[in-house]
Tab-separated table of C-alpha atoms in Angstrom:
chain	number	residue	atom	x	y	z
P	1	LEU	CA	17.421	-8.907	-30.757
P	2	VAL	CA	19.480	-9.448	-27.620
P	3	LEU	CA	18.301	-6.155	-26.140
P	4	ILE	CA	14.649	-6.980	-26.952
P	5	ALA	CA	15.125	-10.393	-25.284
P	6	ILE	CA	16.503	-8.709	-22.161
P	7	MET	CA	13.716	-6.125	-21.985
P	8	GLU	CA	11.053	-8.877	-22.384
P	9	ALA	CA	12.666	-10.777	-19.539
P	10	LEU	CA	12.539	-7.712	-17.231
P	11	THR	CA	8.903	-6.944	-18.103
P	12	PRO	CA	6.612	-7.948	-15.301
P	13	ARG	CA	3.794	-10.100	-16.488
P	14	ASN	CA	1.347	-10.629	-13.529
P	15	VAL	CA	0.002	-8.677	-10.623
P	16	ASP	CA	2.725	-9.805	-8.139
P	17	GLU	CA	5.567	-9.002	-10.621
P	18	VAL	CA	4.158	-5.581	-11.357
P	19	PHE	CA	3.748	-4.838	-7.649
P	20	HIS	CA	7.346	-5.998	-6.986
P	21	ASP	CA	8.456	-3.617	-9.780
P	22	TYR	CA	6.531	-0.838	-8.150
P	23	GLU	CA	8.023	-1.547	-4.763
P	24	GLN	CA	11.495	-1.473	-6.163
P	25	ARG	CA	11.135	1.791	-8.089
P	26	ARG	CA	9.426	3.391	-5.057
P	27	LYS	CA	12.267	2.187	-2.911
P	28	GLY	CA	14.783	3.955	-5.138
P	29	LEU	CA	12.825	7.173	-5.345
P	30	ILE	CA	12.442	7.278	-1.427
P	31	THR	CA	16.227	6.665	-1.058
P	32	ALA	CA	16.900	9.625	-3.439
P	33	LEU	CA	14.624	11.930	-1.529
P	34	THR	CA	15.613	10.897	2.032
P	35	SER	CA	18.905	9.186	2.862
P	36	GLU	CA	20.654	10.248	-0.299
P	37	VAL	CA	18.991	13.613	-0.659
P	38	ASP	CA	22.296	15.559	-0.591
P	39	ARG	CA	23.555	13.675	-3.638
P	40	PHE	CA	20.202	13.907	-5.432
P	41	TYR	CA	20.115	17.631	-4.790
P	42	ALA	CA	23.582	18.117	-6.231
P	43	GLU	CA	22.816	16.094	-9.291
P	44	CYS	CA	19.813	18.270	-10.223
P	45	ASP	CA	22.016	21.089	-11.522
P	46	PRO	CA	19.738	23.830	-13.028
P	47	ASP	CA	22.505	24.562	-15.596
P	48	LYS	CA	22.090	21.109	-17.193
P	49	GLU	CA	19.508	20.097	-19.688
P	50	ASN	CA	16.021	18.807	-18.780
P	51	LEU	CA	16.502	16.100	-16.084
P	52	CYS	CA	14.269	13.406	-14.689
P	53	LEU	CA	14.356	11.335	-11.550
P	54	TYR	CA	14.049	7.584	-12.233
P	55	GLY	CA	13.409	4.806	-9.844
P	56	ASN	CA	14.816	1.621	-11.315
P	57	HIS	CA	13.458	-1.936	-11.100
P	58	ASP	CA	16.529	-2.954	-9.012
P	59	GLY	CA	15.711	-0.468	-6.259
P	60	SER	CA	18.328	2.097	-7.392
P	61	TRP	CA	17.705	5.626	-8.662
P	62	GLU	CA	19.243	8.016	-11.102
P	63	VAL	CA	18.867	11.514	-12.409
P	64	ALA	CA	19.177	11.452	-16.175
P	65	LEU	CA	17.920	12.925	-19.425
P	66	PRO	CA	14.642	11.575	-20.763
P	67	ALA	CA	14.498	8.742	-23.201
P	68	GLU	CA	15.193	9.710	-26.774
P	69	GLU	CA	12.835	7.211	-28.452
P	70	VAL	CA	9.252	8.496	-29.252
P	71	PRO	CA	7.049	7.034	-27.791
P	72	PRO	CA	9.234	6.060	-24.970
P	73	GLU	CA	9.605	2.394	-23.755
P	74	LEU	CA	7.830	3.440	-20.422
P	75	PRO	CA	5.913	6.455	-19.286
P	76	GLU	CA	8.304	9.202	-18.495
P	77	PRO	CA	8.706	11.018	-15.116
P	78	ALA	CA	8.396	14.753	-14.709
P	79	LEU	CA	10.756	16.573	-17.028
P	80	GLY	CA	12.937	19.388	-16.014
P	81	ILE	CA	12.883	18.994	-12.250
P	82	ASN	CA	16.382	20.632	-11.967
P	83	PHE	CA	15.094	23.934	-13.424
P	84	ALA	CA	12.934	24.665	-10.357
P	85	ARG	CA	15.500	23.642	-7.784
P	86	ASP	CA	16.949	27.119	-6.901
P	87	GLY	CA	13.692	28.905	-7.368
P	88	MET	CA	11.925	27.136	-4.432
P	89	GLN	CA	12.464	26.374	-0.825
P	90	LYS	CA	14.258	23.033	-0.709
P	91	LYS	CA	11.571	21.350	1.292
P	92	ASP	CA	8.911	22.516	-1.170
P	93	TRP	CA	10.935	21.451	-4.108
P	94	LEU	CA	11.452	17.976	-2.775
P	95	SER	CA	7.773	17.725	-1.994
P	96	LEU	CA	6.865	18.667	-5.586
P	97	VAL	CA	9.323	16.064	-6.888
P	98	ALA	CA	7.772	13.473	-4.553
P	99	VAL	CA	4.319	14.135	-5.793
P	100	HIS	CA	5.339	13.863	-9.512
P	101	SER	CA	7.288	10.691	-8.576
P	102	ASP	CA	4.098	9.170	-7.057
P	103	ALA	CA	2.206	10.001	-10.276
P	104	TRP	CA	4.904	8.393	-12.355
P	105	LEU	CA	5.020	5.181	-10.304
P	106	MET	CA	1.329	4.736	-10.809
P	107	ALA	CA	1.611	5.429	-14.512
P	108	VAL	CA	4.330	2.666	-14.853
P	109	ALA	CA	2.381	0.269	-12.786
P	110	PHE	CA	-0.817	0.565	-14.806
P	111	TYR	CA	1.185	0.658	-18.043
P	112	PHE	CA	2.335	-2.756	-17.259
P	113	GLY	CA	-1.196	-3.761	-16.032
P	114	ALA	CA	-3.059	-2.388	-19.057
P	115	LYS	CA	-3.843	-5.895	-20.262
P	116	PHE	CA	-5.007	-7.117	-16.945
P	117	ASP	CA	-8.747	-7.780	-16.390
P	118	LYS	CA	-10.700	-5.658	-13.844
P	119	TYR	CA	-10.063	-8.056	-10.933
P	120	GLU	CA	-6.340	-8.073	-11.563
P	121	ARG	CA	-6.365	-4.231	-11.820
P	122	ASP	CA	-8.304	-3.904	-8.603
P	123	ARG	CA	-5.882	-6.240	-6.798
P	124	LEU	CA	-2.923	-4.263	-8.093
P	125	PHE	CA	-4.450	-1.012	-6.915
P	126	LYS	CA	-5.126	-2.453	-3.533
P	127	LEU	CA	-1.445	-3.708	-3.272
P	128	VAL	CA	-0.186	-0.202	-4.283
P	129	ASN	CA	-2.641	1.550	-2.096
P	130	GLY	CA	-1.534	-0.460	0.856
P	131	LEU	CA	1.849	1.401	0.817
P	132	PRO	CA	2.456	4.980	1.848
P	133	THR	CA	3.209	7.233	-1.087
P	134	VAL	CA	6.651	8.728	-1.651
P	135	TYR	CA	5.189	12.018	-0.607
P	136	GLU	CA	3.677	10.600	2.636
P	137	VAL	CA	7.085	9.108	3.520
P	138	LEU	CA	8.969	12.381	2.788
P	139	SER	CA	6.466	14.534	4.651
P	140	GLY	CA	6.270	12.214	7.672
P	141	LYS	CA	2.655	11.449	7.120
P	142	ALA	CA	3.316	7.792	6.647
P	143	THR	CA	2.815	6.960	10.224
P	144	LYS	CA	1.414	3.506	11.002
P	145	LYS	CA	-2.230	3.413	11.352
P	146	LYS	CA	-4.127	0.976	13.363
P	147	GLY	CA	-5.299	-1.743	10.916
P	148	GLY	CA	-2.102	-1.921	8.998
P	149	THR	CA	-2.536	-3.647	5.679
P	150	SER	CA	-4.545	-6.717	4.859
P	151	GLY	CA	-3.223	-9.798	3.190
P	152	GLY	CA	-4.063	-8.209	-0.195
P	153	GLY	CA	-2.064	-5.227	0.562
P	154	GLU	CA	-4.908	-2.904	0.960
P	155	SER	CA	-5.002	-0.603	3.995
P	156	ARG	CA	-8.111	-1.586	6.003
P	157	LYS	CA	-10.667	1.288	5.935
P	158	ARG	CA	-11.399	2.016	9.571
P	159	LYS	CA	-14.071	4.409	10.748
P	160	ALA	CA	-12.347	6.492	13.344
P	161	GLU	CA	-15.174	6.434	15.756
P	162	GLY	CA	-13.771	6.706	19.302
P	163	ALA	CA	-15.461	5.288	22.287
P	164	ALA	CA	-17.532	8.345	22.694
P	165	GLY	CA	-17.783	9.037	18.961
P	166	GLY	CA	-21.005	7.211	18.344
P	167	GLY	CA	-21.642	4.844	15.408
P	168	GLY	CA	-23.020	7.337	12.823
P	169	GLY	CA	-26.603	6.712	13.802
P	170	GLU	CA	-26.194	2.892	13.542
P	171	SER	CA	-27.601	0.720	16.433
P	172	LEU	CA	-25.333	-2.206	16.951
P	173	PRO	CA	-25.631	-4.972	19.543
P	174	PRO	CA	-23.472	-4.439	22.585
P	175	PRO	CA	-19.981	-6.144	22.250
P	176	PRO	CA	-19.075	-8.962	24.499
P	177	SER	CA	-16.344	-8.419	27.137
P	178	PHE	CA	-12.917	-8.623	25.628
P	179	HIS	CA	-10.574	-11.534	26.433
P	180	SER	CA	-7.615	-9.190	26.231
P	181	SER	CA	-6.913	-5.467	25.677
P	182	GLU	CA	-3.336	-5.786	24.300
P	183	PRO	CA	-2.061	-7.045	20.952
P	184	VAL	CA	0.013	-10.257	20.786
P	185	SER	CA	2.770	-11.480	18.467
P	186	LYS	CA	1.162	-14.907	18.096
P	187	PRO	CA	-2.557	-15.770	17.933
P	188	SER	CA	-4.082	-16.951	21.197
P	189	ASP	CA	-5.688	-20.319	21.667
P	190	GLY	CA	-8.524	-20.593	19.244
P	191	ARG	CA	-8.926	-21.277	15.603
P	192	ILE	CA	-8.188	-19.476	12.355
P	193	PHE	CA	-11.428	-18.910	10.586
P	194	ALA	CA	-11.535	-20.818	7.253
P	195	PRO	CA	-12.741	-19.339	4.000
P	196	LYS	CA	-15.366	-22.046	3.557
P	197	GLU	CA	-17.012	-21.383	6.921
P	198	ASN	CA	-20.288	-19.362	7.326
P	199	ILE	CA	-19.380	-15.786	8.021
P	200	MET	CA	-22.578	-15.305	9.989
P	201	THR	CA	-21.185	-17.471	12.724
P	202	LEU	CA	-18.628	-14.756	13.356
P	203	GLN	CA	-21.403	-12.331	14.807
P	204	GLY	CA	-20.824	-11.936	18.542
P	205	CYS	CA	-17.415	-13.572	18.565
P	206	GLN	CA	-14.227	-12.450	20.269
P	207	VAL	CA	-11.509	-12.471	17.664
P	208	GLU	CA	-7.898	-11.412	16.937
P	209	LEU	CA	-7.019	-9.633	13.712
P	210	PHE	CA	-3.519	-9.809	12.256
P	211	TRP	CA	-2.098	-6.570	10.966
P	212	PRO	CA	0.988	-7.301	8.780
P	213	ASP	CA	2.414	-3.810	9.127
P	214	ASP	CA	2.699	-4.248	12.894
P	215	GLU	CA	3.072	-8.042	12.840
P	216	LEU	CA	0.680	-8.200	15.725
P	217	TRP	CA	-2.691	-9.822	16.465
P	218	TYR	CA	-5.227	-7.314	17.864
P	219	PRO	CA	-8.117	-8.244	20.056
P	220	ALA	CA	-11.546	-7.217	18.780
P	221	ALA	CA	-15.199	-8.209	18.835
P	222	ILE	CA	-17.389	-8.711	15.911
P	223	VAL	CA	-20.729	-7.287	16.849
P	224	GLN	CA	-22.522	-7.499	13.450
P	225	VAL	CA	-22.025	-9.121	10.066
P	226	ASN	CA	-23.517	-8.103	6.723
P	227	GLN	CA	-23.709	-11.380	4.796
P	228	ARG	CA	-24.400	-9.836	1.395
P	229	GLY	CA	-21.575	-7.297	1.631
P	230	ARG	CA	-19.376	-9.624	3.555
P	231	ILE	CA	-18.633	-6.733	5.971
P	232	ALA	CA	-18.276	-6.923	9.698
P	233	ASP	CA	-18.802	-4.241	12.284
P	234	VAL	CA	-15.764	-4.569	14.567
P	235	VAL	CA	-15.103	-3.018	17.988
P	236	TYR	CA	-11.797	-2.674	19.593
P	237	PRO	CA	-11.024	-2.520	23.368
P	238	ASP	CA	-10.373	1.228	23.154
P	239	GLY	CA	-13.831	1.722	21.721
P	240	SER	CA	-12.861	2.462	18.152
P	241	LYS	CA	-14.799	0.817	15.408
P	242	GLU	CA	-14.115	-0.609	11.982
P	243	LYS	CA	-16.069	-1.616	8.902
P	244	LEU	CA	-14.006	-4.697	8.195
P	245	GLU	CA	-14.124	-6.332	4.663
P	246	LEU	CA	-13.919	-10.005	5.601
P	247	ASP	CA	-12.513	-11.063	2.248
P	248	ASP	CA	-9.481	-8.850	3.053
P	249	VAL	CA	-8.497	-11.071	6.107
P	250	ILE	CA	-10.077	-14.457	5.967
P	251	PRO	CA	-8.366	-15.830	2.768
P	252	ASP	CA	-4.935	-15.090	4.367
P	253	GLY	CA	-5.721	-16.576	7.685
P	254	HIS	CA	-5.704	-13.276	9.505
P	255	LEU	CA	-8.781	-13.741	11.659
P	256	ASN	CA	-8.432	-15.883	14.747
P	257	VAL	CA	-11.695	-16.794	16.590
P	258	VAL	CA	-10.892	-16.761	20.314
P	259	LYS	CA	-14.351	-17.222	21.653
P	260	SER	CA	-17.509	-18.025	19.762
P	261	SER	CA	-20.823	-16.368	20.504
P	262	ALA	CA	-22.292	-18.879	22.981
């Protein structure tokens, strides 16, 4: 009974708790595959039984045998990772473990979130998707991208259309001149756009968008707003463009109006 009570206390019950659990397990796995990789490699002895790599809810990691109970308390990670260790290039083996670790992290997160409604599941996915995968971190592909993550944790989907890249056939109004070309650590004089305001008033405005990953406010111009989809066409000083989901930034106060459209 005591063990059951402890397990219930450790079980995440809402989206934020599940995401925190995901972050901690991910942290442990990344540690195993990067800063403590020599120890991890040594523990994956091919002469031992089937071993698994676990990321724990406290941010630690361990190489251990799979759970004995059937079905297990939680989804299990890839079994027998140690058997392939000496039959592959070390880099390839670590990459394989990383990919399986990412799949396991998703399985655990959505195991906990199985009883969430569709809106909670969608928010959980956005939070998870806002972080680089273990594989991306290991492979070096987790470079910061302009746009960072929005307040909901979701990486903002930019259309990588350079200044000469065109707009995919769309004809947008010309953007106003930019008040600045460099990001700033604090919002400039202006006002944070409130959720209750009419989004159509943003069209033609010069704004600053906060990117949490960089902890900077980036200057931009909103040249067009789709009211039904609540999506804005944004242009940056370097000419790049973005389809910005306004509900990703406005609720968290991440849109600063510097200059209104006349």
